[in-house]
Tab-separated table of C-alpha atoms in Angstrom:
chain	number	residue	atom	x	y	z
G	1	MET	CA	145.786	102.389	148.937
G	2	ILE	CA	143.618	105.390	148.026
G	3	LEU	CA	142.977	106.162	151.689
G	4	GLY	CA	146.686	105.876	152.403
G	5	LEU	CA	147.405	108.529	149.780
G	6	ILE	CA	144.875	110.879	151.318
G	7	PHE	CA	146.488	110.586	154.747
G	8	ILE	CA	149.984	111.073	153.288
G	9	LEU	CA	148.959	114.481	151.962
G	10	GLY	CA	147.368	115.361	155.260
G	11	CYS	CA	150.391	114.432	157.336
G	12	LYS	CA	153.367	115.299	155.161
G	13	GLU	CA	154.457	118.311	157.282
G	14	VAL	CA	153.930	116.647	160.703
G	15	GLU	CA	156.397	114.277	162.324
G	16	LYS	CA	154.071	112.590	164.860
G	17	VAL	CA	150.432	113.196	163.974
G	18	GLU	CA	147.699	110.609	164.287
G	19	CYS	CA	145.439	110.077	161.271
G	20	TYR	CA	142.501	107.742	160.830
G	21	ASN	CA	140.636	106.201	157.950
G	22	GLU	CA	136.969	106.949	157.267
G	23	GLU	CA	135.805	104.396	159.822
G	24	GLY	CA	138.066	105.848	162.552
G	25	LYS	CA	140.232	102.747	162.634
G	26	ASN	CA	143.769	101.718	161.687
G	27	LYS	CA	145.719	104.628	163.173
G	28	ILE	CA	148.642	105.706	160.942
G	29	GLU	CA	151.630	107.745	162.084
G	30	ALA	CA	153.564	110.103	159.785
G	31	SER	CA	156.811	108.183	160.402
G	32	ASP	CA	155.105	105.035	159.105
G	33	ILE	CA	153.918	106.940	156.052
G	34	GLU	CA	157.489	108.039	155.262
G	35	GLU	CA	158.643	104.422	155.425
G	36	ILE	CA	155.823	103.391	153.076
G	37	ASN	CA	156.912	106.144	150.672
G	38	TYR	CA	160.504	104.873	150.660
G	39	ILE	CA	159.360	101.311	150.075
G	40	GLU	CA	157.181	102.402	147.138
G	41	LYS	CA	160.034	104.438	145.636
G	42	ASP	CA	162.424	101.496	145.994
G	43	LYS	CA	159.932	99.287	144.176
G	44	GLU	CA	159.692	101.836	141.369
G	45	ASN	CA	163.475	102.098	141.115
G	46	ILE	CA	163.885	98.332	141.039
G	47	GLU	CA	161.280	98.030	138.288
G	48	SER	CA	162.939	100.880	136.376
G	49	GLU	CA	166.368	99.197	136.600
G	50	LYS	CA	164.867	95.923	135.409
G	51	GLU	CA	163.589	97.625	132.267
G	52	LYS	CA	166.771	99.596	131.527
G	53	ILE	CA	168.780	98.323	128.542
G	54	LYS	CA	171.535	99.606	126.285
G	55	VAL	CA	172.376	98.526	122.744
G	56	THR	CA	175.691	98.830	120.908
G	57	ILE	CA	176.454	98.178	117.230
G	58	ARG	CA	179.740	96.377	116.572
G	59	SER	CA	181.280	95.884	113.132
G	60	ASP	CA	183.597	93.091	111.982
G	61	LYS	CA	185.907	95.505	110.135
G	62	ALA	CA	186.898	99.164	110.039
G	63	SER	CA	187.073	99.475	106.245
G	64	PHE	CA	186.048	97.607	103.104
G	65	PHE	CA	185.519	97.960	99.366
G	66	HIS	CA	183.011	95.765	97.521
G	67	ASP	CA	182.790	92.946	100.081
G	68	GLY	CA	180.625	94.710	102.670
G	69	VAL	CA	180.536	94.621	106.475
G	70	ARG	CA	178.695	92.655	109.183
G	71	PHE	CA	177.014	94.328	112.165
G	72	THR	CA	176.355	92.579	115.476
G	73	PRO	CA	173.959	93.979	118.109
G	74	ILE	CA	175.187	93.869	121.715
G	75	ILE	CA	172.520	94.214	124.419
G	76	GLU	CA	173.300	95.164	128.031
G	77	GLY	CA	170.701	95.099	130.793
G	78	ASN	CA	167.471	93.200	131.378
G	79	ILE	CA	163.971	93.452	130.019
G	80	ASP	CA	160.917	91.260	130.507
G	81	LYS	CA	159.082	92.413	127.381
G	82	LYS	CA	159.284	90.772	123.977
G	83	ILE	CA	161.566	92.888	121.790
G	84	GLN	CA	162.519	93.237	118.143
G	85	TYR	CA	165.645	94.598	116.449
G	86	HIS	CA	164.772	97.277	113.910
G	87	TRP	CA	167.656	98.075	111.527
G	88	ILE	CA	167.457	101.135	109.246
G	89	VAL	CA	169.880	102.481	106.653
G	90	GLU	CA	169.835	106.089	105.438
G	91	GLU	CA	172.170	107.562	102.832
G	92	ASN	CA	173.272	111.175	102.526
G	93	ILE	CA	175.378	112.740	99.804
G	94	TYR	CA	177.586	115.773	100.295
G	95	ASN	CA	177.322	118.371	97.536
G	96	ASP	CA	178.026	122.107	97.352
G	97	GLY	CA	178.694	122.385	101.067
G	98	GLU	CA	175.476	120.614	102.167
G	99	PHE	CA	174.250	117.094	102.910
G	100	TYR	CA	171.234	115.776	101.028
G	101	SER	CA	169.209	112.716	101.982
G	102	LEU	CA	168.876	109.958	99.389
G	103	LYS	CA	166.038	108.123	101.143
G	104	GLY	CA	164.014	107.996	97.952
G	105	GLU	CA	166.871	106.786	95.762
G	106	ASN	CA	168.213	103.324	95.000
G	107	ILE	CA	170.725	103.253	97.835
G	108	ASP	CA	173.231	100.784	99.233
G	109	GLY	CA	171.678	98.631	101.910
G	110	PHE	CA	171.357	95.443	103.906
G	111	ILE	CA	171.796	92.190	102.014
G	112	GLY	CA	168.522	90.451	101.190
G	113	ASP	CA	166.997	88.004	98.744
G	114	LYS	CA	165.549	90.789	96.600
G	115	GLY	CA	168.417	93.270	96.543
G	116	PRO	CA	169.204	95.973	99.076
G	117	TYR	CA	166.884	96.421	102.045
G	118	ARG	CA	166.567	99.791	103.731
G	119	GLU	CA	164.969	98.230	106.795
G	120	ILE	CA	165.181	94.853	108.491
G	121	ILE	CA	163.337	93.686	111.605
G	122	ASN	CA	164.712	90.550	113.225
G	123	ASP	CA	165.275	88.865	116.590
G	124	GLY	CA	168.904	89.883	117.085
G	125	GLU	CA	170.700	88.160	114.236
G	126	ILE	CA	173.776	89.680	112.557
G	127	VAL	CA	172.980	91.877	109.548
G	128	GLU	CA	175.193	92.477	106.524
G	129	PHE	CA	175.585	95.757	104.645
G	130	ALA	CA	176.928	95.832	101.086
G	131	PRO	CA	177.384	98.369	98.271
G	132	TYR	CA	174.779	98.108	95.531
G	133	ASN	CA	175.147	101.430	93.739
G	134	GLU	CA	177.769	102.037	91.086
G	135	VAL	CA	180.899	103.643	92.472
G	136	SER	CA	181.238	107.358	91.803
G	137	TYR	CA	184.684	108.321	90.542
G	138	VAL	CA	184.005	112.048	90.736
G	139	ASP	CA	186.974	113.590	92.519
G	140	GLY	CA	186.095	114.362	96.142
G	141	ASP	CA	182.741	112.541	96.035
G	142	TYR	CA	181.689	111.839	99.627
G	143	ARG	CA	178.633	109.996	100.936
G	144	GLU	CA	177.497	108.719	104.314
G	145	ASN	CA	175.338	105.716	105.135
G	146	LYS	CA	173.761	106.006	108.569
G	147	ILE	CA	173.104	102.617	110.187
G	148	ILE	CA	170.417	102.897	112.874
G	149	LEU	CA	169.441	100.131	115.287
G	150	GLN	CA	166.317	100.526	117.428
G	151	ILE	CA	165.357	98.023	120.102
G	152	GLU	CA	161.564	98.105	120.182
G	153	GLU	CA	158.729	96.491	122.090
G	154	LYS	CA	157.382	93.873	119.745
G	155	ASP	CA	153.737	94.596	120.553
G	156	THR	CA	153.775	98.409	120.565
G	157	GLY	CA	156.850	99.435	118.563
G	158	LYS	CA	157.987	101.617	121.470
G	159	ILE	CA	161.725	102.388	121.223
G	160	LEU	CA	163.579	101.117	124.302
G	161	ALA	CA	167.185	101.693	123.181
G	162	LYS	CA	169.002	103.021	120.129
G	163	ASP	CA	172.478	103.147	118.591
G	164	GLU	CA	173.966	104.399	115.328
G	165	ALA	CA	176.993	103.732	113.142
G	166	THR	CA	178.227	105.629	110.103
G	167	ILE	CA	179.700	104.232	106.888
G	168	GLU	CA	181.713	106.845	105.009
G	169	ASN	CA	182.029	106.317	101.246
G	170	ARG	CA	184.899	108.003	99.433
G	171	GLN	CA	184.737	106.942	95.784
G	172	GLY	CA	184.135	103.292	96.643
G	173	ALA	CA	186.423	103.117	99.707
G	174	TYR	CA	184.220	102.556	102.763
G	175	PHE	CA	185.198	103.366	106.352
G	176	VAL	CA	183.074	102.291	109.340
G	177	LYS	CA	182.579	104.423	112.450
G	178	THR	CA	180.724	102.956	115.415
G	179	SER	CA	179.517	105.039	118.356
G	180	GLU	CA	181.633	102.849	120.656
G	181	ASN	CA	184.833	103.809	118.811
G	182	GLU	CA	183.781	107.445	118.524
G	183	ARG	CA	183.240	107.679	122.285
G	184	PHE	CA	186.761	106.348	122.836
G	185	LYS	CA	188.120	108.930	120.394
G	186	ASP	CA	186.158	111.798	121.959
G	187	LYS	CA	187.532	110.998	125.429
G	188	ILE	CA	191.071	111.728	124.242
G	189	LEU	CA	190.905	114.032	121.220
G	190	LYS	CA	189.578	117.392	122.387
G	191	THR	CA	191.200	119.952	120.096
G	192	GLU	CA	190.053	120.492	116.541
G	193	LYS	CA	193.431	119.691	114.964
G	194	ALA	CA	194.007	116.573	117.080
G	195	LYS	CA	190.615	115.204	115.981
G	196	LEU	CA	191.303	115.935	112.315
G	197	TYR	CA	194.778	114.413	112.241
G	198	GLY	CA	193.633	111.456	114.339
G	199	GLU	CA	190.963	110.685	111.757
G	200	ILE	CA	193.398	111.101	108.869
G	201	PHE	CA	195.785	108.674	110.579
G	202	ASP	CA	192.984	106.103	111.056
G	203	LEU	CA	192.099	106.328	107.363
G	204	VAL	CA	195.725	106.002	106.224
G	205	TRP	CA	196.162	103.030	108.581
G	206	GLU	CA	193.454	101.207	106.619
G	207	ILE	CA	195.208	101.846	103.271
G	208	ASP	CA	197.517	98.960	102.265
G	209	LYS	CA	197.145	97.240	105.624
G	210	GLY	CA	199.889	94.803	104.683
G	211	LEU	CA	202.351	97.459	105.801
G	212	ASN	CA	200.903	97.215	109.327
G	213	ASP	CA	201.307	93.446	109.695
G	214	ASP	CA	204.874	93.458	110.957
G	215	LEU	CA	204.368	96.404	113.266
G	216	LYS	CA	205.694	95.500	116.704
G	217	LYS	CA	206.528	98.483	118.850
G	218	TYR	CA	206.650	101.970	117.365
G	219	ILE	CA	204.819	104.546	115.305
G	220	ASN	CA	206.916	107.566	114.392
G	221	ILE	CA	205.243	110.850	113.459
G	222	ASP	CA	207.533	113.775	112.750
G	223	THR	CA	205.225	116.552	113.943
G	224	LYS	CA	207.808	119.182	112.962
G	225	SER	CA	206.429	118.665	109.454
G	226	PHE	CA	202.916	119.638	110.676
G	227	GLU	CA	201.732	123.220	110.256
G	228	ASP	CA	199.759	125.062	112.975
G	229	PHE	CA	199.955	122.068	115.301
G	230	SER	CA	200.284	122.910	119.011
G	231	GLN	CA	201.875	120.963	121.837
G	232	GLU	CA	198.375	120.184	123.128
G	233	ASP	CA	197.398	118.850	119.695
G	234	ASN	CA	200.538	116.730	119.706
G	235	GLU	CA	199.951	115.247	123.161
G	236	GLN	CA	196.348	114.307	122.407
G	237	LEU	CA	197.173	112.779	119.012
G	238	PHE	CA	200.011	110.685	120.427
G	239	GLU	CA	197.919	109.489	123.389
G	240	TYR	CA	195.080	108.467	121.066
G	241	ILE	CA	197.274	106.516	118.621
G	242	SER	CA	199.330	104.842	121.362
G	243	LYS	CA	196.204	103.602	123.164
G	244	LYS	CA	194.250	102.570	120.090
G	245	TYR	CA	197.084	100.708	118.375
G	246	SER	CA	199.034	99.648	121.515
G	247	VAL	CA	202.344	101.165	120.422
G	248	THR	CA	205.033	103.506	121.686
G	249	MET	CA	205.016	106.875	119.935
G	250	LEU	CA	208.149	108.543	118.557
G	251	ASP	CA	208.518	112.080	117.226
G	252	LYS	CA	211.770	112.036	115.243
G	253	THR	CA	213.113	112.926	111.831
G	254	PHE	CA	214.165	110.181	109.443
G	255	LYS	CA	217.822	110.967	110.113
G	256	GLU	CA	217.280	110.781	113.887
G	257	LEU	CA	215.671	107.361	113.476
G	258	GLU	CA	218.719	106.196	111.523
G	259	ASP	CA	221.233	107.752	113.917
G	260	GLU	CA	219.522	106.173	116.934
G	261	GLY	CA	219.335	102.720	115.365
G	262	TYR	CA	215.595	102.450	114.767
G	263	ILE	CA	216.079	102.327	110.990
G	264	LYS	CA	218.793	100.054	109.625
G	265	ASN	CA	219.495	99.337	105.963
G	266	LEU	CA	216.450	101.356	104.935
G	267	SER	CA	214.120	99.224	107.087
G	268	PHE	CA	212.143	100.140	110.209
G	269	LYS	CA	211.874	96.590	111.504
G	270	ASP	CA	209.903	97.366	114.663
G	271	GLY	CA	207.717	100.228	113.487
G	272	LEU	CA	206.125	102.498	110.950
G	273	VAL	CA	206.730	106.083	109.851
G	274	PHE	CA	203.793	108.454	109.201
G	275	ASN	CA	204.797	111.834	107.823
G	276	VAL	CA	203.326	114.875	106.115
G	277	ASN	CA	205.451	115.758	103.101
G	278	LYS	CA	203.740	118.992	102.043
G	279	TYR	CA	200.581	121.042	102.327
G	280	LEU	CA	198.543	122.011	99.271
G	281	LYS	CA	196.070	124.015	101.408
G	282	ASN	CA	195.975	124.793	105.100
G	283	ASN	CA	193.516	127.337	106.469
G	284	SER	CA	190.640	127.519	108.932
G	285	ASN	CA	188.178	125.843	106.531
G	286	GLU	CA	190.298	123.606	104.283
G	287	VAL	CA	193.245	121.263	104.729
G	288	SER	CA	194.874	119.404	101.859
G	289	LEU	CA	198.123	117.508	102.379
G	290	GLU	CA	200.361	114.841	100.924
G	291	GLY	CA	202.153	112.336	103.102
G	292	MET	CA	203.600	108.854	103.369
G	293	LYS	CA	203.317	105.645	105.366
G	294	TRP	CA	206.715	103.952	105.355
G	295	VAL	CA	208.268	100.779	106.764
G	296	SER	CA	211.134	100.210	104.320
G	297	GLY	CA	212.569	101.150	100.945
G	298	ILE	CA	210.335	98.539	99.321
G	299	GLY	CA	207.365	98.928	101.659
G	300	ALA	CA	205.744	102.361	101.524
G	301	ILE	CA	202.802	104.307	100.146
G	302	GLY	CA	202.153	107.939	99.393
G	303	PHE	CA	198.733	109.403	100.138
G	304	ILE	CA	196.682	112.546	99.742
G	305	ALA	CA	194.081	113.767	102.238
G	306	GLU	CA	191.609	116.599	101.678
G	307	ALA	CA	189.318	117.945	104.401
G	308	GLU	CA	186.715	120.690	104.475
G	309	LYS	CA	184.985	122.283	107.447
G	310	ILE	CA	181.197	122.258	107.121
G	311	ASN	CA	178.956	123.616	109.895
G	312	GLU	CA	181.811	123.379	112.421
G	313	ARG	CA	182.489	119.765	111.440
G	314	TRP	CA	185.545	118.552	109.535
G	315	ILE	CA	184.658	116.281	106.601
G	316	ILE	CA	187.530	114.322	105.057
G	317	ARG	CA	186.351	114.183	101.468
G	318	LYS	CA	189.364	112.374	100.084
G	319	CYS	CA	191.984	110.082	101.561
G	320	GLN	CA	193.606	107.779	99.048
G	321	MET	CA	196.879	106.239	97.954
G	322	THR	CA	198.884	108.114	95.324
G	323	ARG	CA	201.888	105.800	94.940
G	324	ILE	CA	203.255	102.485	96.222
G	325	SER	CA	206.700	100.966	96.516
């Protein structure tokens, strides 16, 4: 093999040149050398594909309170090495416009026999995350738990694949974001406003989910009540919601819904209304609004959402119910 490499270098610019080994035997032509090169590259590619894997974290729910959430690792691809699943939880708190790591604090974590675990290494079993800290009732308190999964070689600890999920904590209301769901969102929501309102809708959807149970066909959002919301924003938001929740989108006023027969006797039998009632703040760095999720005169909630832009990223610090009927 060493001699073959020497002759490859000597013949690489010649199509039909004869080369010999040190003993003057085994004549090799450049065309043969090229074929050997291709074969070697194919072998390398095949080996590389064999070792290529991808991992995805999936959660059993999008939101929770005190009951926690279960994470399942999904592996795609093949690998011949012995591997281990290394789970890590990191907590960050938002304060005064910055995020601070709470690695050294008593943080929420994975369920274990001796309280919360910040790290777990296992062979691919489901892990459970649960709140351990006392809930902060400070208005606008926002924290993030970063769930990291590393697939590692068992013998060396070398990282072969990695995925992350985020658990947002708003005063004891937890919302789970997986990279799989975020990729789906990013494919559709491109504008800043569409992303913000899409996330607000997702959060409101998780509030009083009993209102969603009878949803059959429609979600109505009266975007005329939105401020500084373009046609492009509108199209992206409607596409995202229609695909994620498998519904037909409507953009009508309450009166139009009644006049066209969607709402009868103060009941939207086949759908749900999501509206913004008023803005408390609306500028390039802060949005604060009040709205409602409505299905009937005796099935509705009011909500407030507050968002702040930090380092070009919108953080929804508050999204909670204000009234129920």
